[in-house]
Short mmCIF file of C-alpha atoms and ligand atoms in Angstrom, two decimals:
data_model
loop_
_atom_site.label_atom_id
_atom_site.label_comp_id
_atom_site.label_asym_id
_atom_site.label_seq_id
_atom_site.Cartn_x
_atom_site.Cartn_y
_atom_site.Cartn_z
CA UNK A 228 23.07 12.79 -30.32
CA UNK A 229 21.37 12.34 -27.19
CA UNK A 230 20.07 15.17 -25.06
CA UNK A 231 21.31 15.49 -21.42
CA UNK A 232 18.09 14.34 -20.20
CA UNK A 233 18.40 11.16 -22.46
CA UNK A 234 22.07 10.51 -21.31
CA UNK A 235 21.15 10.86 -17.58
CA UNK A 236 18.29 8.40 -18.36
CA UNK A 237 20.46 6.04 -19.91
CA UNK A 238 23.00 6.03 -17.20
CA UNK A 239 20.31 5.77 -14.65
CA UNK A 240 18.72 2.84 -16.37
CA UNK A 241 21.89 1.01 -16.66
CA UNK A 242 22.57 1.33 -13.11
CA UNK A 243 19.29 -0.90 -12.65
CA UNK A 244 18.56 -1.74 -9.20
CA UNK A 245 20.77 1.41 -8.32
CA UNK A 246 17.76 3.57 -9.56
CA UNK A 247 15.23 1.93 -7.30
CA UNK A 248 17.56 1.71 -4.46
CA UNK A 249 18.60 5.66 -4.65
CA UNK A 250 14.98 6.64 -4.94
CA UNK A 251 13.89 4.41 -2.09
CA UNK A 252 16.80 5.43 0.16
CA UNK A 253 16.40 8.95 -0.95
CA UNK A 254 12.99 8.79 -0.05
CA UNK A 255 13.35 7.19 3.23
CA UNK A 256 16.47 9.05 4.19
CA UNK A 257 18.72 6.19 4.83
CA UNK A 258 21.02 4.02 3.18
CA UNK A 259 22.03 0.44 4.25
CA UNK A 260 25.50 1.63 4.96
CA UNK A 261 24.41 4.42 7.05
CA UNK A 262 22.18 1.58 9.01
CA UNK A 263 25.18 -0.55 9.49
CA UNK A 264 27.18 2.35 10.87
CA UNK A 265 24.56 3.07 13.45
CA UNK A 266 25.37 1.25 16.67
CA UNK A 267 22.45 -0.95 18.01
CA UNK A 268 20.71 -0.89 14.72
CA UNK A 269 19.34 -4.54 15.49
CA UNK A 270 18.52 -3.85 19.21
CA UNK A 271 15.80 -5.60 20.40
CA UNK A 272 12.14 -4.28 19.76
CA UNK A 273 9.16 -5.68 21.47
CA UNK A 274 6.13 -5.70 19.49
CA UNK A 275 2.36 -6.46 19.97
CA UNK A 276 -0.24 -7.07 17.64
CA UNK A 277 -3.87 -6.68 17.49
CA UNK A 278 -5.71 -8.70 15.06
CA UNK A 279 -3.66 -11.65 13.85
CA UNK A 280 -5.89 -12.58 11.17
CA UNK A 281 -5.27 -13.24 7.52
CA UNK A 282 -3.30 -10.02 6.88
CA UNK A 283 -1.96 -9.59 10.32
CA UNK A 284 -0.57 -13.01 10.80
CA UNK A 285 0.14 -14.45 7.44
CA UNK A 286 1.64 -11.17 5.82
CA UNK A 287 2.64 -9.03 8.63
CA UNK A 288 3.77 -11.46 11.54
CA UNK A 289 5.21 -13.82 9.16
CA UNK A 290 7.56 -11.08 7.64
CA UNK A 291 8.40 -9.05 10.95
CA UNK A 292 9.49 -12.26 12.72
CA UNK A 293 12.22 -12.50 9.74
CA UNK A 294 13.57 -9.02 10.73
CA UNK A 295 16.43 -9.18 13.24
CA UNK A 296 15.66 -7.98 16.41
CA UNK A 297 12.02 -8.14 16.31
CA UNK A 298 10.18 -9.99 18.83
CA UNK A 299 6.55 -10.44 19.50
CA UNK A 300 5.67 -10.38 23.06
CA UNK A 301 1.98 -9.84 23.08
CA UNK A 302 -0.96 -10.88 20.76
CA UNK A 303 -4.51 -9.68 20.92
CA UNK A 304 -7.55 -11.11 19.02
CA UNK A 305 -11.17 -11.55 19.98
CA UNK A 306 -11.45 -14.65 17.96
CA UNK A 307 -9.74 -17.50 19.82
CA UNK A 308 -8.76 -19.34 16.86
CA UNK A 309 -6.68 -16.35 15.42
CA UNK A 310 -5.49 -15.58 18.92
CA UNK A 311 -4.09 -19.16 19.09
CA UNK A 312 -2.48 -19.02 15.73
CA UNK A 313 -1.06 -15.56 16.38
CA UNK A 314 0.64 -16.90 19.34
CA UNK A 315 2.10 -19.77 17.73
CA UNK A 316 3.76 -17.41 15.08
CA UNK A 317 4.96 -15.08 17.80
CA UNK A 318 6.84 -17.98 19.77
CA UNK A 319 7.94 -18.59 23.14
CA UNK A 320 6.98 -16.22 25.94
CA UNK A 321 4.47 -14.20 24.05
CA UNK A 322 1.27 -13.47 26.08
CA UNK A 323 -2.27 -13.67 24.59
CA UNK A 324 -5.07 -11.29 25.16
CA UNK A 325 -8.76 -10.93 24.07
CA UNK A 326 -9.07 -7.18 25.16
CA UNK A 327 -6.88 -5.00 23.72
CA UNK A 328 -7.11 -2.11 26.71
CA UNK A 329 -5.94 -4.93 29.05
CA UNK A 330 -2.97 -5.64 26.62
CA UNK A 331 -1.99 -1.92 26.36
CA UNK A 332 -2.02 -1.59 30.30
CA UNK A 333 -0.17 -4.60 31.18
CA UNK A 334 2.39 -5.09 28.31
CA UNK A 335 5.55 -2.56 27.95
CA UNK A 336 6.22 -3.61 24.11
CA UNK A 337 7.43 -0.52 22.13
CA UNK A 338 5.56 -1.11 18.84
CA UNK A 339 2.08 -2.19 18.09
CA UNK A 340 0.94 -3.69 14.76
CA UNK A 341 -2.91 -3.15 14.10
CA UNK A 342 -4.73 -5.25 11.46
CA UNK A 343 -8.17 -5.33 12.61
CA UNK A 344 -11.51 -4.50 10.38
CA UNK A 345 -11.28 -0.91 9.12
CA UNK A 346 -13.93 0.71 11.82
CA UNK A 347 -11.49 -0.40 14.40
CA UNK A 348 -8.42 1.22 13.07
CA UNK A 349 -8.90 4.60 14.71
CA UNK A 350 -9.94 3.50 18.08
CA UNK A 351 -7.27 0.81 18.24
CA UNK A 352 -4.63 3.19 16.84
CA UNK A 353 -5.41 6.19 19.06
CA UNK A 354 -5.41 3.96 22.15
CA UNK A 355 -2.05 2.22 21.41
CA UNK A 356 -0.58 5.78 20.61
CA UNK A 357 -1.93 7.09 23.89
CA UNK A 358 -0.20 4.09 25.88
CA UNK A 359 2.92 5.35 24.24
CA UNK A 360 3.34 2.68 21.45
CA UNK A 361 4.72 3.32 17.90
CA UNK A 362 1.91 2.22 15.63
CA UNK A 363 1.93 0.30 12.43
CA UNK A 364 -1.81 0.35 11.17
CA UNK A 365 -3.21 -1.67 7.94
CA UNK A 366 -4.71 0.57 5.31
CA UNK A 367 -7.22 2.11 4.53
CA UNK A 368 -6.05 4.56 7.29
CA UNK A 369 -9.80 5.06 8.92
CA UNK A 370 -13.43 4.22 8.07
CA UNK A 371 -14.03 8.12 7.86
CA UNK A 372 -12.07 11.12 6.92
CA UNK A 373 -12.74 12.30 10.59
CA UNK A 374 -11.38 8.87 12.04
CA UNK A 375 -8.15 9.45 10.04
CA UNK A 376 -7.73 12.96 11.35
CA UNK A 377 -8.34 11.87 14.82
CA UNK A 378 -5.46 9.36 14.30
CA UNK A 379 -3.15 11.83 13.18
CA UNK A 380 -3.99 14.30 16.11
CA UNK A 381 -3.30 11.33 18.41
CA UNK A 382 0.06 10.52 16.60
CA UNK A 383 1.08 14.31 17.02
CA UNK A 384 0.08 14.40 20.48
CA UNK A 385 1.96 11.30 21.30
CA UNK A 386 5.29 12.29 19.60
CA UNK A 387 5.35 8.51 18.43
CA UNK A 388 5.39 7.06 14.79
CA UNK A 389 2.56 5.92 12.94
CA UNK A 390 2.85 4.22 9.56
CA UNK A 391 -0.15 2.96 7.42
CA UNK A 392 0.25 -0.18 5.42
CA UNK A 393 0.31 0.94 1.68
CA UNK A 394 3.19 -1.49 0.98
CA UNK A 395 3.51 -0.17 -2.69
CA UNK A 396 5.21 2.78 -1.09
CA UNK A 397 8.16 0.45 -0.02
CA UNK A 398 8.20 -1.64 -3.25
CA UNK A 399 11.68 -1.03 -5.28
CA UNK A 400 9.84 -1.53 -8.70
CA UNK A 401 7.30 1.36 -7.91
CA UNK A 402 10.54 3.37 -7.03
CA UNK A 403 12.16 2.44 -10.16
CA UNK A 404 9.11 3.30 -12.31
CA UNK A 405 8.63 6.55 -10.53
CA UNK A 406 12.46 7.84 -10.90
CA UNK A 407 11.96 6.83 -14.89
CA UNK A 408 8.82 8.76 -14.91
CA UNK A 409 10.29 11.81 -13.36
CA UNK A 410 12.95 11.47 -15.99
CA UNK A 411 10.45 12.10 -18.57
CA UNK A 412 10.32 8.74 -20.20
CA UNK A 413 6.46 9.00 -20.31
CA UNK A 414 6.36 12.54 -21.76
CA UNK A 415 3.57 14.67 -20.06
CA UNK A 416 1.27 12.61 -18.05
CA UNK A 417 -2.36 13.00 -19.21
CA UNK A 418 -4.19 9.81 -17.84
CA UNK A 419 -4.07 6.96 -15.46
CA UNK A 420 -6.11 3.99 -15.48
CA UNK A 421 -6.02 1.80 -12.46
CA UNK A 422 -8.11 -1.06 -11.57
CA UNK A 423 -8.62 -4.20 -9.55
CA UNK A 424 -10.93 -6.92 -11.34
CA UNK A 425 -11.83 -10.18 -9.59
CA UNK A 426 -14.53 -12.80 -10.15
CA UNK A 427 -15.54 -14.03 -6.72
CA UNK A 428 -17.89 -13.10 -3.91
CA UNK A 429 -15.41 -11.56 -1.37
CA UNK A 430 -17.22 -13.60 1.26
CA UNK A 431 -15.53 -15.65 3.58
CA UNK A 432 -16.64 -19.08 5.11
CA UNK A 433 -18.19 -18.86 8.59
CA UNK A 434 -17.99 -22.09 10.61
CA UNK A 435 -21.41 -23.68 10.76
CA UNK A 436 -21.17 -23.81 14.64
CA UNK A 437 -20.42 -20.20 14.89
CA UNK A 438 -23.01 -18.33 12.68
CA UNK A 439 -22.80 -15.29 14.93
CA UNK A 440 -19.38 -14.72 13.70
CA UNK A 441 -20.74 -13.78 10.25
CA UNK A 442 -20.37 -9.84 10.47
CA UNK A 443 -16.99 -10.32 12.10
CA UNK A 444 -15.39 -12.41 9.46
CA UNK A 445 -17.22 -10.78 6.78
CA UNK A 446 -16.72 -7.28 7.95
CA UNK A 447 -15.57 -6.19 4.37
CA UNK A 448 -19.24 -6.67 3.34
CA UNK A 449 -20.75 -4.20 5.63
CA UNK A 450 -21.05 -0.51 5.93
CA UNK A 451 -20.36 -0.15 9.37
CA UNK A 452 -16.97 -1.87 9.15
CA UNK A 453 -15.95 -1.52 5.58
CA UNK A 454 -15.38 1.19 2.79
CA UNK A 455 -15.89 -1.47 0.31
CA UNK A 456 -13.85 -1.88 -2.92
CA UNK A 457 -12.44 1.62 -2.81
CA UNK A 458 -11.24 1.21 0.84
CA UNK A 459 -10.02 -2.32 0.47
CA UNK A 460 -8.56 -1.95 -3.06
CA UNK A 461 -8.70 1.53 -4.32
CA UNK A 462 -6.99 2.97 -1.54
CA UNK A 463 -3.80 1.31 -2.55
CA UNK A 464 -3.92 2.27 -6.11
CA UNK A 465 -5.16 5.89 -5.44
CA UNK A 466 -2.24 6.15 -3.22
CA UNK A 467 0.05 5.43 -6.20
CA UNK A 468 -1.86 8.00 -8.23
CA UNK A 469 -1.45 10.68 -5.43
CA UNK A 470 2.15 9.55 -4.85
CA UNK A 471 3.30 9.53 -8.52
CA UNK A 472 1.34 12.85 -9.52
CA UNK A 473 2.61 14.33 -6.14
CA UNK A 474 -0.91 15.68 -6.02
CA UNK A 475 -4.45 14.98 -4.79
CA UNK A 476 -7.67 15.06 -6.79
CA UNK A 477 -9.74 18.28 -7.44
CA UNK A 478 -13.10 16.46 -8.18
CA UNK A 479 -14.62 12.79 -8.62
CA UNK A 480 -17.79 11.21 -9.93
CA UNK A 481 -18.83 7.74 -10.46
CA UNK A 482 -21.33 5.03 -10.54
CA UNK A 483 -21.24 1.88 -8.44
CA UNK A 484 -23.94 -0.52 -7.31
CA UNK A 485 -24.77 -3.75 -5.54
CA UNK A 486 -25.78 -5.51 -8.80
CA UNK A 487 -24.74 -9.36 -8.71
CA UNK A 488 -23.86 -10.50 -5.35
CA UNK A 489 -27.21 -9.64 -3.82
CA UNK A 490 -26.74 -11.85 -0.54
CA UNK A 491 -27.31 -9.39 2.12
CA UNK A 492 -24.28 -7.56 1.97
CA UNK A 493 -24.20 -3.71 1.95
CA UNK A 494 -21.14 -2.53 0.06
CA UNK A 495 -20.97 -2.25 -3.71
CA UNK A 496 -19.74 -5.17 -5.82
CA UNK A 497 -18.72 -2.80 -8.61
CA UNK A 498 -17.17 0.73 -8.74
CA UNK A 499 -16.50 2.86 -11.68
CA UNK A 500 -15.00 6.40 -10.80
CA UNK A 501 -13.40 9.10 -12.62
CA UNK A 502 -10.97 11.55 -10.88
CA UNK A 503 -9.91 15.01 -12.05
CA UNK A 504 -6.23 15.97 -11.05
CA UNK A 505 -4.50 19.34 -11.51
CA UNK A 506 -3.13 19.95 -14.90
CA UNK A 507 -5.98 18.23 -16.67
CA UNK A 508 -5.02 14.81 -15.69
CA UNK A 509 -7.78 12.32 -15.57
CA UNK A 510 -7.97 9.17 -13.65
CA UNK A 511 -10.26 6.20 -14.22
CA UNK A 512 -10.60 3.64 -11.39
CA UNK A 513 -12.67 0.42 -11.51
CA UNK A 514 -13.07 -2.43 -9.38
CA UNK A 515 -15.49 -5.25 -10.29
CA UNK A 516 -16.12 -8.63 -8.75
CA UNK A 517 -17.66 -10.37 -11.78
CA UNK A 518 -14.92 -10.62 -14.18
CA UNK A 519 -11.23 -11.13 -13.71
CA UNK A 520 -10.11 -10.76 -17.16
CA UNK A 521 -8.06 -7.51 -16.56
CA UNK A 522 -6.66 -8.65 -13.17
CA UNK A 523 -5.06 -5.52 -11.35
CA UNK A 524 -2.65 -2.86 -12.42
CA UNK A 525 -1.83 0.88 -12.46
CA UNK A 526 -1.41 2.14 -16.06
CA UNK A 527 0.17 5.64 -16.31
CA UNK A 528 -0.28 7.47 -19.67
CA UNK A 529 1.91 10.07 -21.15
CA UNK A 530 2.44 11.71 -24.30
CA UNK A 531 5.50 9.66 -24.88
CA UNK A 532 4.70 6.37 -23.04
CA UNK A 533 2.69 4.09 -21.09
CA UNK A 534 3.83 2.36 -17.75
CA UNK A 535 2.05 -0.66 -16.34
CA UNK A 536 2.61 -1.60 -12.97
CA UNK A 537 1.08 -4.99 -12.36
CA UNK A 538 0.97 -7.58 -9.68
CA UNK A 539 2.97 -5.45 -7.32
CA UNK A 540 6.10 -6.75 -8.80
CA UNK A 541 6.12 -6.15 -12.49
CA UNK A 542 6.67 -2.97 -14.33
CA UNK A 543 6.37 -2.53 -18.26
CA UNK A 544 7.17 0.56 -20.04
CA UNK A 545 5.69 1.02 -23.69
CA UNK A 546 7.11 3.91 -25.64
CA UNK A 547 4.75 5.69 -28.00
CA UNK A 548 5.38 5.43 -31.69
CA UNK A 549 6.16 9.48 -31.85
CA UNK A 550 8.59 9.23 -28.94
CA UNK A 551 12.14 9.98 -29.74
CA UNK A 552 14.30 6.98 -29.04
CA UNK A 553 16.48 6.95 -25.84
CA UNK A 554 20.02 5.38 -26.15
CA UNK A 555 19.32 2.99 -23.46
CA UNK A 556 16.21 1.51 -25.11
CA UNK A 557 18.63 -0.72 -27.07
CA UNK A 558 20.26 -2.22 -23.88
CA UNK A 559 16.78 -2.83 -22.06
CA UNK A 560 15.40 -6.32 -21.28
CA UNK A 561 12.39 -6.24 -23.74
CA UNK A 562 9.27 -8.57 -24.26
CA UNK A 563 6.65 -8.81 -26.57
CA UNK A 564 3.17 -8.14 -24.79
CA UNK A 565 -0.16 -8.18 -26.45
CA UNK A 566 1.75 -7.53 -29.81
CA UNK A 567 3.70 -4.58 -28.62
CA UNK A 568 7.22 -4.29 -27.49
CA UNK A 569 7.66 -3.66 -23.70
CA UNK A 570 10.59 -2.71 -21.71
CA UNK A 571 10.75 -4.61 -18.58
CA UNK A 572 11.54 -2.86 -15.48
CA UNK A 573 13.79 -4.89 -13.34
CA UNK A 574 14.68 -3.24 -10.10
CA UNK A 575 16.99 -5.88 -8.94
CA UNK A 576 18.71 -7.67 -11.84
CA UNK A 577 21.74 -5.29 -12.57
CA UNK A 578 24.79 -5.94 -10.52
CA UNK A 579 26.30 -3.19 -8.65
CA UNK A 580 29.77 -1.73 -8.42
CA UNK A 581 31.67 -3.05 -5.40
CA UNK A 582 31.43 -0.79 -2.53
CA UNK A 583 28.55 1.31 -3.78
CA UNK A 584 26.10 2.29 -1.10
CA UNK A 585 23.05 0.33 -0.91
CA UNK A 586 19.37 1.43 0.10
CA UNK A 587 17.47 -0.80 2.31
CA UNK A 588 15.04 -2.19 -0.48
CA UNK A 589 18.10 -3.02 -2.68
CA UNK A 590 20.22 -4.57 0.06
CA UNK A 591 17.10 -6.87 1.15
CA UNK A 592 16.11 -7.40 -2.31
CA UNK A 593 19.53 -9.26 -2.80
CA UNK A 594 18.12 -11.89 -0.39
CA UNK A 595 15.25 -13.42 -2.64
CA UNK A 596 12.32 -13.82 -0.26
CA UNK A 597 13.14 -10.46 1.51
CA UNK A 598 12.11 -8.67 -1.51
CA UNK A 599 8.53 -8.93 -0.26
CA UNK A 600 7.11 -5.24 0.14
CA UNK A 601 5.58 -6.37 3.51
CA UNK A 602 8.95 -7.25 4.69
CA UNK A 603 10.26 -4.01 3.48
CA UNK A 604 7.68 -1.78 5.05
CA UNK A 605 7.94 -3.35 8.23
CA UNK A 606 11.77 -3.43 8.06
CA UNK A 607 11.51 0.62 7.59
CA UNK A 608 9.11 0.74 10.24
CA UNK A 609 11.38 -0.76 12.88
CA UNK A 610 14.44 1.08 11.27
CA UNK A 611 12.51 4.38 12.02
CA UNK A 612 11.85 3.33 15.61
CA UNK A 613 15.54 2.60 16.18
CA UNK A 614 17.05 5.42 14.32
CA UNK A 615 14.46 8.10 14.95
CA UNK A 616 13.79 8.36 11.03
CA UNK A 617 10.90 9.66 9.25
CA UNK A 618 7.98 7.28 8.20
CA UNK A 619 7.45 7.35 4.43
CA UNK A 620 4.14 6.11 4.36
CA UNK A 621 2.76 8.08 7.27
CA UNK A 622 -0.51 9.48 8.56
CA UNK A 623 -0.65 12.39 5.98
CA UNK A 624 -0.20 9.96 3.31
CA UNK A 625 -2.86 7.65 4.54
CA UNK A 626 -5.34 10.30 5.13
CA UNK A 627 -4.75 11.45 1.47
CA UNK A 628 -5.46 8.08 0.16
CA UNK A 629 -8.46 7.56 2.36
CA UNK A 630 -10.04 10.95 1.65
CA UNK A 631 -9.63 10.21 -2.13
CA UNK A 632 -11.39 6.83 -1.98
CA UNK A 633 -14.03 8.00 0.75
CA UNK A 634 -15.13 10.86 -1.35
CA UNK A 635 -15.42 8.57 -4.44
CA UNK A 636 -17.78 6.42 -2.45
CA UNK A 637 -19.89 9.52 -1.55
CA UNK A 638 -19.97 10.60 -5.26
CA UNK A 639 -21.38 7.19 -6.30
CA UNK A 640 -23.90 6.99 -3.42
CA UNK A 641 -25.15 10.76 -4.24
CA UNK A 642 -24.61 10.24 -7.96
CA UNK A 643 -22.88 13.59 -8.02
CA UNK A 644 -19.66 15.27 -8.81
CA UNK A 645 -17.79 15.98 -5.58
CA UNK A 646 -15.16 18.56 -5.28
CA UNK A 647 -12.32 18.10 -2.95
CA UNK A 648 -10.78 20.80 -0.87
CA UNK A 649 -7.88 21.23 1.30
CA UNK A 650 -9.79 20.46 4.42
CA UNK A 651 -10.20 17.13 3.24
CA UNK A 652 -6.43 16.28 3.28
CA UNK A 653 -5.11 18.06 5.97
CA UNK A 654 -5.60 18.43 9.84
N1 NAD B 12 -2.07 -4.19 2.91
C1 NAD B 12 -2.58 -5.23 2.10
O1 NAD B 12 -2.40 -5.53 0.90
C2 NAD B 12 -3.76 -5.76 3.01
C3 NAD B 12 -4.26 -6.98 2.49
C4 NAD B 12 -5.41 -7.44 3.16
C5 NAD B 12 -5.92 -6.82 4.39
N2 NAD B 12 -5.50 -5.79 4.78
C6 NAD B 12 -5.85 -4.94 5.92
O2 NAD B 12 -5.73 -5.75 7.16
C7 NAD B 12 -6.59 -5.62 8.13
C8 NAD B 12 -7.42 -6.91 8.57
O3 NAD B 12 -7.68 -7.53 7.19
P1 NAD B 12 -7.86 -9.33 7.29
O4 NAD B 12 -8.18 -9.67 6.10
O5 NAD B 12 -6.71 -9.64 8.18
O6 NAD B 12 -9.08 -9.31 8.12
P2 NAD B 12 -9.43 -10.73 9.18
O7 NAD B 12 -10.81 -10.59 9.43
O8 NAD B 12 -8.70 -11.84 8.62
O9 NAD B 12 -8.55 -10.37 10.48
C9 NAD B 12 -9.06 -9.28 11.48
C10 NAD B 12 -8.59 -9.81 12.90
O10 NAD B 12 -8.97 -8.87 13.64
C11 NAD B 12 -9.67 -9.39 14.90
N3 NAD B 12 -10.29 -8.36 15.51
C12 NAD B 12 -11.51 -7.57 15.07
N4 NAD B 12 -11.84 -6.78 16.09
C13 NAD B 12 -10.99 -6.85 16.96
C14 NAD B 12 -10.72 -6.23 18.32
N5 NAD B 12 -11.69 -5.32 18.65
N6 NAD B 12 -9.73 -6.66 18.93
C15 NAD B 12 -8.92 -7.46 18.47
N7 NAD B 12 -9.04 -8.22 17.46
C16 NAD B 12 -9.90 -7.95 16.72
C17 NAD B 12 -10.45 -10.54 14.11
O11 NAD B 12 -11.04 -11.49 15.09
C18 NAD B 12 -9.41 -11.11 13.12
O12 NAD B 12 -8.98 -12.20 13.68
C19 NAD B 12 -7.68 -4.71 7.25
O13 NAD B 12 -7.49 -3.30 7.81
C20 NAD B 12 -7.42 -4.83 5.68
O14 NAD B 12 -7.74 -3.76 5.09
C21 NAD B 12 -4.40 -5.04 4.08
#
């Protein structure tokens, strides 16, 4: 005998990718079938980018140029090497600028991608919105809570779209995991452990003949331009916590320090935080730079199971001994991990019935390389521009994640418990 809930879980699980796709498309308010039906669904969108550096060029441009109907017509960077490299990816006809204001004044592109150091997100995004562009801005949304709120205000005043680059929000594996979690396979969620552990200095090489570029190239290491490990790494993972728990934290405390890489940097090289969420859920978050054994993952713990999302592309489900067996467990793909049996979440393995509607994540996932969540987040950004759709990872989401991380930094600096209130998360 299986409960109705278990039977539903079984059917949903067997549907495999359908689970992820359904969640993805429901969340995004779209299906590929609907997209195809829309006339002009691949009409040309002219795009400008500010900051074709590591992320802007190697991830965002590299993926965006594969999306049908997307053309970079303008590229802006204050570092000539990155400007040239960005123009190369943009291809024929793109114009280069060192000054973003000049680019925004002169160029009539529709969408602007912003991938510059954190403290420049707000001024550039606001300028682009005021110039009438739809904006895709990398995470963390802004250097301060007020900067994020200014971005939101500018977005609302402009009537344009603003998307923040938390790519996990567009990852079919995460949608699959959330759907299973909502079905109750973890029981009651009581704890989350999220972490990102590395062993390295986080320092980038500065060319010998250009020592003046140190602060620009190593912007992550300095207070003015960076919110440190919480902003760069934690903001993705705390966004997952806010998303999966459908809430924001009540309080945070923690310890952090600059204890190992004492090389003139200003941000902590290790952070250790505890967040309290509603219903007694507690989250521990750590990010360190002196030991990479744990790597990175989000581990969601409930009374009946544990879900581990790791490397942004793998989901493992471990059922507790006390949990009642689900029928579909027998059929699930399993692996032995650390002496325990794990059910492997595979958001793209199971074939679909012919003619069944497909969501964007799923339809794209079929094409291998296009499973890349950077592709998926950008694809959906352009889809929303073309169809007038709602952005899934919008400025409100970005603000909630940023506020979560920025107050954690404040708690560590003051060595206090900081209580959150509604004002932190809303404009
Ligand atoms: N989503 C992710 O997983 C992810 C991963 C890495 C980085 N990022 C984000 O991407 C952004 C960029 O990070 P990165 O590693 O590519 O940094 P980067 O230093 O490699 O690139 C930033 C580029 O911006 C340029 N720039 C700085 N100020 C500028 C200005 N005023 N006008 C024009 N260009 C300017 C720099 O010259 C540089 O080329 C950051 O917000 C970072 O948090 C996101």
